[in-house]
């Protein structure tokens, strides 16, 4: 058996070890808790041949490996966050033993406690807005070229109109995104805009103009979804997609927000 | 308004408003990666991941997740033939090329002395 380390998924407060029974971490290893000062680290053993410095450098470049580790990481963080306040860690935080984990829990105790206070009883929800660029209204500026116009000139005019139309729709998309984000942020505890995603990874159609994330009180989720639905009906050309609750990846940060 | 689909796959519920011709999207890898690579809290572990490697990886993912068009505008397109980031074969090629070039450089330099 090669050397093992402890992969740390999340910091929790008040997680019952029984909640982890029947669930597994990376490579099917059992999940367990390392406790210190009223906080717990959710960990599982990993092979250091795979998760040591050498191994990580190699494996992080392998999208298949990355996908498997990332989805497991997310599933464990999700499991914990459904039970108790949970601060998910960034991918691939590995310790050599439980003593190291406890030392780090002690070091970060106050900052982690503040982060957990911030997200307790709240969930992270994402709202994405898509516009179908081709479905934008044709501006009145585009006119049929007059008959006496030469073919070359008509072609150039047509191209210019198409460019203007694209620019107008991009501008309209940006304004729409800002408006929707502001409306959603108004009713939530914290909010942030993430970079729009590329459709080659997501497979979405249309253009993603908003990739927003929002910290929502558990009691406010229904109202938040209603608001999304209302915004969708007010803006028939935009498609809204709401996802969540996520483990609070964005809002359980250790730095003050 | 039409709600499409119910809870989908692993990443909690996801609802789409307004009917569209899209297939229902499963919780996608881009969603998970953008959070676990970029948003979770950072606590230094005992295993140090080379920050440069992580940065490069993040840049690669970003090129795909965030700003392909921008990268194209800037003339960065080395990933074009490599959309799924299975970059090892390409890395190996580059490493070999790098080795060859270094060897040639050594030859040239020793020839000059």
Tab-separated table of C-alpha atoms in Angstrom, chain A residues 133-144 158 161-162 164-166 168-169 237:
chain	number	residue	atom	x	y	z
A	133	UNK	CA	-28.981	36.926	-30.746
A	134	UNK	CA	-30.642	36.136	-34.071
A	135	UNK	CA	-34.097	36.601	-32.593
A	136	UNK	CA	-33.485	40.248	-31.770
A	137	UNK	CA	-35.734	42.681	-33.505
A	138	UNK	CA	-34.441	44.090	-36.734
A	139	UNK	CA	-33.772	47.794	-36.193
A	140	UNK	CA	-35.781	50.148	-38.367
A	141	UNK	CA	-32.482	51.563	-39.657
A	142	UNK	CA	-32.097	48.626	-41.983
A	143	UNK	CA	-33.699	49.488	-45.274
A	144	UNK	CA	-34.034	47.579	-48.450
A	158	UNK	CA	-26.187	45.246	-45.927
A	161	UNK	CA	-26.528	46.959	-41.158
A	162	UNK	CA	-25.794	43.420	-39.985
A	164	UNK	CA	-24.956	47.407	-36.379
A	165	UNK	CA	-27.661	44.914	-35.603
A	166	UNK	CA	-25.192	42.650	-33.825
A	168	UNK	CA	-27.246	46.733	-30.912
A	169	UNK	CA	-28.250	43.285	-29.728
A	237	UNK	CA	-36.717	37.515	-25.417
